[in-house]
PDB file of N, CA and C in Angstrom:
ATOM      1  N   MET A   1     -56.182  11.855-177.941  1.00 43.00           N
ATOM      2  CA  MET A   1     -55.396  11.271-176.654  1.00 43.00           C
ATOM      3  C   MET A   1     -54.731  12.569-176.480  1.00 43.00           C
ATOM      4  N   SER A   2     -54.499  13.374-175.368  1.00 44.00           N
ATOM      5  CA  SER A   2     -53.729  14.428-175.361  1.00 44.00           C
ATOM      6  C   SER A   2     -52.148  14.129-175.427  1.00 44.00           C
ATOM      7  N   SER A   3     -51.842  15.305-175.781  1.00 49.00           N
ATOM      8  CA  SER A   3     -50.029  15.065-175.654  1.00 49.00           C
ATOM      9  C   SER A   3     -49.647  15.093-174.576  1.00 49.00           C
ATOM     10  N   GLY A   4     -50.301  15.461-173.284  1.00 52.00           N
ATOM     11  CA  GLY A   4     -49.480  15.344-171.929  1.00 52.00           C
ATOM     12  C   GLY A   4     -49.333  13.915-171.467  1.00 52.00           C
ATOM     13  N   SER A   5     -50.369  13.168-171.884  1.00 51.00           N
ATOM     14  CA  SER A   5     -50.398  11.727-171.453  1.00 51.00           C
ATOM     15  C   SER A   5     -49.938  10.518-172.272  1.00 51.00           C
ATOM     16  N   THR A   6     -49.445  10.951-173.331  1.00 52.00           N
ATOM     17  CA  THR A   6     -48.559  10.125-174.376  1.00 52.00           C
ATOM     18  C   THR A   6     -47.298   9.881-173.644  1.00 52.00           C
ATOM     19  N   PRO A   7     -46.892   8.620-173.406  1.00 55.00           N
ATOM     20  CA  PRO A   7     -45.668   8.097-173.080  1.00 55.00           C
ATOM     21  C   PRO A   7     -44.529   8.242-173.755  1.00 55.00           C
ATOM     22  N   ALA A   8     -43.417   8.798-172.833  1.00 53.00           N
ATOM     23  CA  ALA A   8     -42.193   8.918-173.623  1.00 53.00           C
ATOM     24  C   ALA A   8     -41.650   7.841-174.285  1.00 53.00           C
ATOM     25  N   THR A   9     -40.643   7.924-174.915  1.00 57.00           N
ATOM     26  CA  THR A   9     -39.676   6.778-175.465  1.00 57.00           C
ATOM     27  C   THR A   9     -39.133   6.091-174.349  1.00 57.00           C
ATOM     28  N   PRO A  10     -38.567   5.002-174.194  1.00 77.00           N
ATOM     29  CA  PRO A  10     -38.190   4.115-173.180  1.00 77.00           C
ATOM     30  C   PRO A  10     -36.992   4.777-172.719  1.00 77.00           C
ATOM     31  N   GLN A  11     -36.003   5.600-173.458  1.00 87.00           N
ATOM     32  CA  GLN A  11     -34.866   6.255-173.597  1.00 87.00           C
ATOM     33  C   GLN A  11     -35.039   7.740-172.648  1.00 87.00           C
ATOM     34  N   HIS A  12     -36.268   8.351-172.925  1.00 90.00           N
ATOM     35  CA  HIS A  12     -36.433   9.333-172.513  1.00 90.00           C
ATOM     36  C   HIS A  12     -37.592   9.769-171.551  1.00 90.00           C
ATOM     37  N   LEU A  13     -37.608  10.784-171.133  1.00 91.00           N
ATOM     38  CA  LEU A  13     -38.470  10.916-169.965  1.00 91.00           C
ATOM     39  C   LEU A  13     -39.228  12.306-170.351  1.00 91.00           C
ATOM     40  N   THR A  14     -40.428  12.605-170.186  1.00 93.00           N
ATOM     41  CA  THR A  14     -41.228  13.952-170.283  1.00 93.00           C
ATOM     42  C   THR A  14     -40.910  14.773-169.583  1.00 93.00           C
ATOM     43  N   LEU A  15     -41.582  15.992-169.497  1.00 93.00           N
ATOM     44  CA  LEU A  15     -41.135  17.229-168.788  1.00 93.00           C
ATOM     45  C   LEU A  15     -41.638  16.949-167.395  1.00 93.00           C
ATOM     46  N   GLN A  16     -42.814  16.360-167.718  1.00 94.00           N
ATOM     47  CA  GLN A  16     -43.648  15.902-166.098  1.00 94.00           C
ATOM     48  C   GLN A  16     -43.010  14.680-165.437  1.00 94.00           C
ATOM     49  N   GLU A  17     -42.850  13.707-166.252  1.00 92.00           N
ATOM     50  CA  GLU A  17     -42.019  12.730-165.685  1.00 92.00           C
ATOM     51  C   GLU A  17     -40.435  13.096-164.830  1.00 92.00           C
ATOM     52  N   PHE A  18     -39.850  13.847-165.556  1.00 92.00           N
ATOM     53  CA  PHE A  18     -38.456  14.531-165.232  1.00 92.00           C
ATOM     54  C   PHE A  18     -38.711  15.275-163.999  1.00 92.00           C
ATOM     55  N   SER A  19     -39.942  16.262-163.977  1.00 92.00           N
ATOM     56  CA  SER A  19     -40.070  17.215-162.776  1.00 92.00           C
ATOM     57  C   SER A  19     -40.274  16.138-161.548  1.00 92.00           C
ATOM     58  N   ALA A  20     -41.336  15.065-161.894  1.00 92.00           N
ATOM     59  CA  ALA A  20     -41.385  14.359-160.753  1.00 92.00           C
ATOM     60  C   ALA A  20     -40.266  13.550-159.942  1.00 92.00           C
ATOM     61  N   ILE A  21     -39.314  13.072-161.063  1.00 88.00           N
ATOM     62  CA  ILE A  21     -38.182  12.257-160.661  1.00 88.00           C
ATOM     63  C   ILE A  21     -37.077  13.297-159.767  1.00 88.00           C
ATOM     64  N   SER A  22     -36.921  14.395-160.511  1.00 88.00           N
ATOM     65  CA  SER A  22     -35.930  15.434-159.865  1.00 88.00           C
ATOM     66  C   SER A  22     -36.545  16.313-158.947  1.00 88.00           C
ATOM     67  N   ARG A  23     -37.843  16.126-158.674  1.00 90.00           N
ATOM     68  CA  ARG A  23     -38.499  17.372-157.924  1.00 90.00           C
ATOM     69  C   ARG A  23     -37.956  18.855-158.129  1.00 90.00           C
ATOM     70  N   LEU A  24     -38.014  19.180-159.411  1.00 91.00           N
ATOM     71  CA  LEU A  24     -37.902  20.232-159.622  1.00 91.00           C
ATOM     72  C   LEU A  24     -39.357  20.821-160.306  1.00 91.00           C
ATOM     73  N   SER A  25     -39.699  21.964-159.957  1.00 94.00           N
ATOM     74  CA  SER A  25     -40.751  22.383-160.780  1.00 94.00           C
ATOM     75  C   SER A  25     -40.494  22.687-162.022  1.00 94.00           C
ATOM     76  N   PRO A  26     -41.442  22.525-163.218  1.00 94.00           N
ATOM     77  CA  PRO A  26     -41.069  22.640-164.426  1.00 94.00           C
ATOM     78  C   PRO A  26     -40.773  24.041-165.083  1.00 94.00           C
ATOM     79  N   SER A  27     -40.716  25.257-164.143  1.00 95.00           N
ATOM     80  CA  SER A  27     -40.256  26.413-164.655  1.00 95.00           C
ATOM     81  C   SER A  27     -38.967  26.604-164.376  1.00 95.00           C
ATOM     82  N   THR A  28     -38.526  25.749-163.101  1.00 93.00           N
ATOM     83  CA  THR A  28     -37.012  25.317-162.725  1.00 93.00           C
ATOM     84  C   THR A  28     -36.312  25.042-163.732  1.00 93.00           C
ATOM     85  N   ILE A  29     -36.847  23.964-164.352  1.00 92.00           N
ATOM     86  CA  ILE A  29     -36.470  23.043-165.472  1.00 92.00           C
ATOM     87  C   ILE A  29     -36.011  23.876-166.611  1.00 92.00           C
ATOM     88  N   HIS A  30     -37.152  24.517-167.145  1.00 93.00           N
ATOM     89  CA  HIS A  30     -37.033  25.321-168.230  1.00 93.00           C
ATOM     90  C   HIS A  30     -35.678  26.268-168.188  1.00 93.00           C
ATOM     91  N   ARG A  31     -35.536  26.996-166.875  1.00 93.00           N
ATOM     92  CA  ARG A  31     -34.314  27.616-166.542  1.00 93.00           C
ATOM     93  C   ARG A  31     -33.163  27.234-166.681  1.00 93.00           C
ATOM     94  N   LEU A  32     -33.186  25.765-166.312  1.00 90.00           N
ATOM     95  CA  LEU A  32     -31.894  25.237-166.204  1.00 90.00           C
ATOM     96  C   LEU A  32     -31.665  25.005-167.725  1.00 90.00           C
ATOM     97  N   ILE A  33     -32.611  24.864-168.379  1.00 90.00           N
ATOM     98  CA  ILE A  33     -32.571  24.168-169.724  1.00 90.00           C
ATOM     99  C   ILE A  33     -31.750  25.174-170.622  1.00 90.00           C
ATOM    100  N   LYS A  34     -32.465  26.672-170.382  1.00 91.00           N
ATOM    101  CA  LYS A  34     -31.944  27.847-170.919  1.00 91.00           C
ATOM    102  C   LYS A  34     -30.192  28.255-170.382  1.00 91.00           C
ATOM    103  N   ALA A  35     -30.021  27.610-169.106  1.00 89.00           N
ATOM    104  CA  ALA A  35     -28.527  28.154-168.750  1.00 89.00           C
ATOM    105  C   ALA A  35     -27.657  26.847-169.508  1.00 89.00           C
ATOM    106  N   GLY A  36     -28.378  26.004-170.074  1.00 87.00           N
ATOM    107  CA  GLY A  36     -27.235  24.701-170.278  1.00 87.00           C
ATOM    108  C   GLY A  36     -26.876  23.632-169.511  1.00 87.00           C
ATOM    109  N   LYS A  37     -27.746  23.491-168.538  1.00 86.00           N
ATOM    110  CA  LYS A  37     -27.313  22.659-167.552  1.00 86.00           C
ATOM    111  C   LYS A  37     -28.162  21.014-167.686  1.00 86.00           C
ATOM    112  N   ILE A  38     -28.990  21.105-168.384  1.00 88.00           N
ATOM    113  CA  ILE A  38     -29.838  19.776-168.604  1.00 88.00           C
ATOM    114  C   ILE A  38     -29.968  19.828-169.854  1.00 88.00           C
ATOM    115  N   PRO A  39     -29.374  18.294-170.063  1.00 88.00           N
ATOM    116  CA  PRO A  39     -29.556  17.864-171.692  1.00 88.00           C
ATOM    117  C   PRO A  39     -30.759  17.674-172.117  1.00 88.00           C
ATOM    118  N   PHE A  40     -31.413  17.659-173.459  1.00 90.00           N
ATOM    119  CA  PHE A  40     -32.576  17.606-173.608  1.00 90.00           C
ATOM    120  C   PHE A  40     -32.758  17.399-175.098  1.00 90.00           C
ATOM    121  N   VAL A  41     -33.633  16.628-175.781  1.00 90.00           N
ATOM    122  CA  VAL A  41     -34.025  16.741-177.009  1.00 90.00           C
ATOM    123  C   VAL A  41     -35.368  17.193-177.176  1.00 90.00           C
ATOM    124  N   GLN A  42     -35.691  17.871-178.597  1.00 91.00           N
ATOM    125  CA  GLN A  42     -36.817  18.735-178.959  1.00 91.00           C
ATOM    126  C   GLN A  42     -37.234  17.838-180.420  1.00 91.00           C
ATOM    127  N   PRO A  43     -37.629  16.566-180.682  1.00 89.00           N
ATOM    128  CA  PRO A  43     -37.660  16.166-181.846  1.00 89.00           C
ATOM    129  C   PRO A  43     -38.743  16.743-182.670  1.00 89.00           C
ATOM    130  N   ALA A  44     -39.674  17.368-182.248  1.00 87.00           N
ATOM    131  CA  ALA A  44     -40.542  18.007-182.918  1.00 87.00           C
ATOM    132  C   ALA A  44     -40.221  19.616-183.387  1.00 87.00           C
ATOM    133  N   GLY A  45     -38.971  19.853-182.894  1.00 86.00           N
ATOM    134  CA  GLY A  45     -38.559  21.236-183.191  1.00 86.00           C
ATOM    135  C   GLY A  45     -39.057  22.402-182.216  1.00 86.00           C
ATOM    136  N   LYS A  46     -38.698  23.705-182.434  1.00 87.00           N
ATOM    137  CA  LYS A  46     -39.186  24.614-181.462  1.00 87.00           C
ATOM    138  C   LYS A  46     -40.651  24.594-181.054  1.00 87.00           C
ATOM    139  N   GLY A  47     -40.905  24.594-179.955  1.00 86.00           N
ATOM    140  CA  GLY A  47     -42.340  24.488-179.145  1.00 86.00           C
ATOM    141  C   GLY A  47     -42.879  23.175-179.320  1.00 86.00           C
ATOM    142  N   GLY A  48     -42.019  22.040-179.563  1.00 90.00           N
ATOM    143  CA  GLY A  48     -42.378  21.011-179.527  1.00 90.00           C
ATOM    144  C   GLY A  48     -42.277  20.432-178.184  1.00 90.00           C
ATOM    145  N   LYS A  49     -42.534  19.019-177.882  1.00 91.00           N
ATOM    146  CA  LYS A  49     -42.387  18.498-176.503  1.00 91.00           C
ATOM    147  C   LYS A  49     -40.804  18.224-176.084  1.00 91.00           C
ATOM    148  N   LEU A  50     -40.648  18.504-174.920  1.00 91.00           N
ATOM    149  CA  LEU A  50     -39.271  18.261-174.390  1.00 91.00           C
ATOM    150  C   LEU A  50     -38.885  16.875-173.959  1.00 91.00           C
ATOM    151  N   LEU A  51     -37.821  16.582-174.180  1.00 92.00           N
ATOM    152  CA  LEU A  51     -37.777  15.068-173.956  1.00 92.00           C
ATOM    153  C   LEU A  51     -36.275  15.070-173.176  1.00 92.00           C
ATOM    154  N   PHE A  52     -35.943  14.206-172.224  1.00 92.00           N
ATOM    155  CA  PHE A  52     -34.908  14.188-171.202  1.00 92.00           C
ATOM    156  C   PHE A  52     -34.409  12.883-171.289  1.00 92.00           C
ATOM    157  N   PRO A  53     -32.969  12.524-171.428  1.00 90.00           N
ATOM    158  CA  PRO A  53     -32.518  11.082-171.537  1.00 90.00           C
ATOM    159  C   PRO A  53     -32.616  10.574-169.991  1.00 90.00           C
ATOM    160  N   LEU A  54     -32.602   9.324-170.152  1.00 88.00           N
ATOM    161  CA  LEU A  54     -32.971   8.989-168.632  1.00 88.00           C
ATOM    162  C   LEU A  54     -31.783   9.369-167.496  1.00 88.00           C
ATOM    163  N   ASN A  55     -30.569   9.534-167.901  1.00 87.00           N
ATOM    164  CA  ASN A  55     -29.558   9.859-167.317  1.00 87.00           C
ATOM    165  C   ASN A  55     -29.195  11.010-166.972  1.00 87.00           C
ATOM    166  N   ALA A  56     -30.181  12.071-167.265  1.00 84.00           N
ATOM    167  CA  ALA A  56     -30.029  13.444-167.251  1.00 84.00           C
ATOM    168  C   ALA A  56     -30.407  14.104-165.915  1.00 84.00           C
ATOM    169  N   ILE A  57     -30.665  13.629-164.714  1.00 81.00           N
ATOM    170  CA  ILE A  57     -30.342  13.789-163.577  1.00 81.00           C
ATOM    171  C   ILE A  57     -28.963  13.682-163.017  1.00 81.00           C
ATOM    172  N   GLU A  58     -28.319  12.457-163.535  1.00 82.00           N
ATOM    173  CA  GLU A  58     -26.992  12.341-163.134  1.00 82.00           C
ATOM    174  C   GLU A  58     -25.958  13.261-163.859  1.00 82.00           C
ATOM    175  N   LEU A  59     -26.100  13.522-165.322  1.00 79.00           N
ATOM    176  CA  LEU A  59     -25.550  14.300-166.075  1.00 79.00           C
ATOM    177  C   LEU A  59     -25.451  15.746-165.108  1.00 79.00           C
ATOM    178  N   MET A  60     -26.787  16.124-165.013  1.00 76.00           N
ATOM    179  CA  MET A  60     -26.730  17.610-164.328  1.00 76.00           C
ATOM    180  C   MET A  60     -26.145  17.529-163.057  1.00 76.00           C
ATOM    181  N   ALA A  61     -26.065  16.522-162.329  1.00 73.00           N
ATOM    182  CA  ALA A  61     -25.471  16.744-161.238  1.00 73.00           C
ATOM    183  C   ALA A  61     -24.063  16.588-161.355  1.00 73.00           C
ATOM    184  N   THR A  62     -23.046  15.939-162.597  1.00 74.00           N
ATOM    185  CA  THR A  62     -21.882  15.969-162.667  1.00 74.00           C
ATOM    186  C   THR A  62     -21.482  17.402-163.144  1.00 74.00           C
ATOM    187  N   ARG A  63     -22.306  17.978-164.094  1.00 67.00           N
ATOM    188  CA  ARG A  63     -21.929  19.315-164.633  1.00 67.00           C
ATOM    189  C   ARG A  63     -21.922  20.275-163.399  1.00 67.00           C
ATOM    190  N   THR A  64     -22.931  19.968-162.518  1.00 60.00           N
ATOM    191  CA  THR A  64     -22.989  21.025-161.233  1.00 60.00           C
ATOM    192  C   THR A  64     -21.579  20.863-160.380  1.00 60.00           C
ATOM    193  N   LEU A  65     -21.261  19.496-160.379  1.00 54.00           N
ATOM    194  CA  LEU A  65     -19.896  19.189-159.367  1.00 54.00           C
ATOM    195  C   LEU A  65     -18.651  19.737-160.200  1.00 54.00           C
ATOM    196  N   ASP A  66     -18.872  19.555-161.410  1.00 57.00           N
ATOM    197  CA  ASP A  66     -17.470  20.025-162.267  1.00 57.00           C
ATOM    198  C   ASP A  66     -17.216  21.327-162.069  1.00 57.00           C
ATOM    199  N   ARG A  67     -18.055  22.008-161.935  1.00 56.00           N
ATOM    200  CA  ARG A  67     -17.551  23.675-161.743  1.00 56.00           C
ATOM    201  C   ARG A  67     -17.326  24.190-160.471  1.00 56.00           C
ATOM    202  N   PRO A  68     -16.413  24.591-160.150  1.00 56.00           N
ATOM    203  CA  PRO A  68     -16.162  25.076-158.456  1.00 56.00           C
ATOM    204  C   PRO A  68     -17.387  26.197-158.413  1.00 56.00           C
ATOM    205  N   SER A  69     -17.858  26.165-157.226  1.00 54.00           N
ATOM    206  CA  SER A  69     -18.211  27.162-156.730  1.00 54.00           C
ATOM    207  C   SER A  69     -17.803  28.436-156.339  1.00 54.00           C
ATOM    208  N   ALA A  70     -18.561  29.514-156.338  1.00 53.00           N
ATOM    209  CA  ALA A  70     -18.156  30.770-156.336  1.00 53.00           C
ATOM    210  C   ALA A  70     -18.291  31.106-154.639  1.00 53.00           C
ATOM    211  N   PRO A  71     -17.186  31.711-154.030  1.00 51.00           N
ATOM    212  CA  PRO A  71     -17.694  31.768-152.619  1.00 51.00           C
ATOM    213  C   PRO A  71     -18.788  32.704-152.401  1.00 51.00           C
ATOM    214  N   ALA A  72     -19.448  32.672-151.035  1.00 51.00           N
ATOM    215  CA  ALA A  72     -20.566  33.381-150.948  1.00 51.00           C
ATOM    216  C   ALA A  72     -20.468  34.627-150.458  1.00 51.00           C
ATOM    217  N   VAL A  73     -19.260  34.768-149.852  1.00 51.00           N
ATOM    218  CA  VAL A  73     -18.734  36.550-149.630  1.00 51.00           C
ATOM    219  C   VAL A  73     -17.357  36.412-150.291  1.00 51.00           C
ATOM    220  N   ALA A  74     -17.127  37.881-150.801  1.00 51.00           N
ATOM    221  CA  ALA A  74     -15.921  38.251-151.191  1.00 51.00           C
ATOM    222  C   ALA A  74     -15.066  38.521-150.090  1.00 51.00           C
ATOM    223  N   SER A  75     -13.783  38.068-150.382  1.00 52.00           N
ATOM    224  CA  SER A  75     -13.093  38.372-149.067  1.00 52.00           C
ATOM    225  C   SER A  75     -12.366  39.875-149.381  1.00 52.00           C
ATOM    226  N   GLY A  76     -11.752  40.194-148.340  1.00 54.00           N
ATOM    227  CA  GLY A  76     -11.045  41.844-148.581  1.00 54.00           C
ATOM    228  C   GLY A  76     -10.307  41.768-149.644  1.00 54.00           C
ATOM    229  N   ASP A  77      -9.450  40.984-150.172  1.00 57.00           N
ATOM    230  CA  ASP A  77      -8.642  40.897-151.396  1.00 57.00           C
ATOM    231  C   ASP A  77      -9.459  40.911-152.579  1.00 57.00           C
ATOM    232  N   ASP A  78     -10.539  40.140-152.633  1.00 59.00           N
ATOM    233  CA  ASP A  78     -11.281  40.514-153.906  1.00 59.00           C
ATOM    234  C   ASP A  78     -12.253  41.330-154.099  1.00 59.00           C
ATOM    235  N   CYS A  79     -12.479  42.334-153.181  1.00 64.00           N
ATOM    236  CA  CYS A  79     -13.233  43.260-153.337  1.00 64.00           C
ATOM    237  C   CYS A  79     -12.542  44.232-154.048  1.00 64.00           C
ATOM    238  N   VAL A  80     -13.630  44.762-155.037  1.00 71.00           N
ATOM    239  CA  VAL A  80     -13.098  45.958-155.947  1.00 71.00           C
ATOM    240  C   VAL A  80     -13.695  47.231-155.556  1.00 71.00           C
ATOM    241  N   ARG A  81     -12.449  48.334-155.510  1.00 72.00           N
ATOM    242  CA  ARG A  81     -12.704  49.631-154.922  1.00 72.00           C
ATOM    243  C   ARG A  81     -13.516  50.410-156.081  1.00 72.00           C
ATOM    244  N   LEU A  82     -14.493  51.113-155.755  1.00 74.00           N
ATOM    245  CA  LEU A  82     -15.520  51.888-156.508  1.00 74.00           C
ATOM    246  C   LEU A  82     -14.746  53.232-156.445  1.00 74.00           C
ATOM    247  N   SER A  83     -14.861  54.064-157.928  1.00 82.00           N
ATOM    248  CA  SER A  83     -14.349  55.423-157.847  1.00 82.00           C
ATOM    249  C   SER A  83     -15.220  56.224-156.912  1.00 82.00           C
ATOM    250  N   GLY A  84     -14.508  57.605-156.458  1.00 84.00           N
ATOM    251  CA  GLY A  84     -15.172  58.395-155.890  1.00 84.00           C
ATOM    252  C   GLY A  84     -14.905  58.559-154.287  1.00 84.00           C
ATOM    253  N   PRO A  85     -15.183  59.350-153.730  1.00 84.00           N
ATOM    254  CA  PRO A  85     -14.725  59.712-152.090  1.00 84.00           C
ATOM    255  C   PRO A  85     -15.352  58.484-151.521  1.00 84.00           C
ATOM    256  N   ARG A  86     -14.811  57.795-150.336  1.00 80.00           N
ATOM    257  CA  ARG A  86     -15.173  57.123-149.506  1.00 80.00           C
ATOM    258  C   ARG A  86     -16.417  57.593-148.628  1.00 80.00           C
ATOM    259  N   PRO A  87     -17.290  56.878-148.242  1.00 81.00           N
ATOM    260  CA  PRO A  87     -18.681  57.514-147.374  1.00 81.00           C
ATOM    261  C   PRO A  87     -17.928  57.519-145.976  1.00 81.00           C
ATOM    262  N   LYS A  88     -18.499  58.609-145.336  1.00 82.00           N
ATOM    263  CA  LYS A  88     -18.010  58.988-144.241  1.00 82.00           C
ATOM    264  C   LYS A  88     -18.547  58.061-142.938  1.00 82.00           C
ATOM    265  N   TRP A  89     -19.445  57.181-143.298  1.00 81.00           N
ATOM    266  CA  TRP A  89     -19.582  56.135-142.232  1.00 81.00           C
ATOM    267  C   TRP A  89     -18.462  54.851-142.148  1.00 81.00           C
ATOM    268  N   THR A  90     -17.709  54.922-143.167  1.00 80.00           N
ATOM    269  CA  THR A  90     -16.681  53.750-143.421  1.00 80.00           C
ATOM    270  C   THR A  90     -15.420  54.398-143.109  1.00 80.00           C
ATOM    271  N   GLN A  91     -15.303  55.715-142.636  1.00 77.00           N
ATOM    272  CA  GLN A  91     -14.181  56.090-141.883  1.00 77.00           C
ATOM    273  C   GLN A  91     -14.080  56.200-140.625  1.00 77.00           C
ATOM    274  N   ALA A  92     -13.034  56.410-140.032  1.00 78.00           N
ATOM    275  CA  ALA A  92     -12.684  56.206-138.805  1.00 78.00           C
ATOM    276  C   ALA A  92     -12.929  57.484-138.258  1.00 78.00           C
ATOM    277  N   PRO A  93     -13.691  57.693-136.881  1.00 77.00           N
ATOM    278  CA  PRO A  93     -13.937  59.061-136.407  1.00 77.00           C
ATOM    279  C   PRO A  93     -12.692  59.782-135.934  1.00 77.00           C
ATOM    280  N   LYS A  94     -12.604  61.170-136.197  1.00 76.00           N
ATOM    281  CA  LYS A  94     -11.228  62.061-135.861  1.00 76.00           C
ATOM    282  C   LYS A  94     -11.244  62.302-134.654  1.00 76.00           C
ATOM    283  N   ARG A  95     -10.062  62.026-133.884  1.00 76.00           N
ATOM    284  CA  ARG A  95     -10.008  62.138-132.492  1.00 76.00           C
ATOM    285  C   ARG A  95      -9.248  63.511-132.306  1.00 76.00           C
ATOM    286  N   GLY A  96      -9.441  64.389-131.543  1.00 64.00           N
ATOM    287  CA  GLY A  96      -8.728  65.402-131.212  1.00 64.00           C
ATOM    288  C   GLY A  96      -9.260  66.641-131.038  1.00 64.00           C
TER     289      GLY A  96
END
């Protein structure tokens, strides 16, 4: 029996099951795990099978909603001035 086909415990989902339900790829799930955004257990230790609680999708959604999102574009007040001279293309043309 291969480890990929063994059923998870009733309280947990395997990586493949979680991927199918959440519609996220396994690589995206691993990235979210590394960022601490998805709860999981690894009963066999490092390198073992990942198991996700049944409510992991709900927990992931609430963690995302709890954090305020950053604005897509910084406003003029939020911009940081860099040191050095301003580029000529940002300066108004001289008249005269």
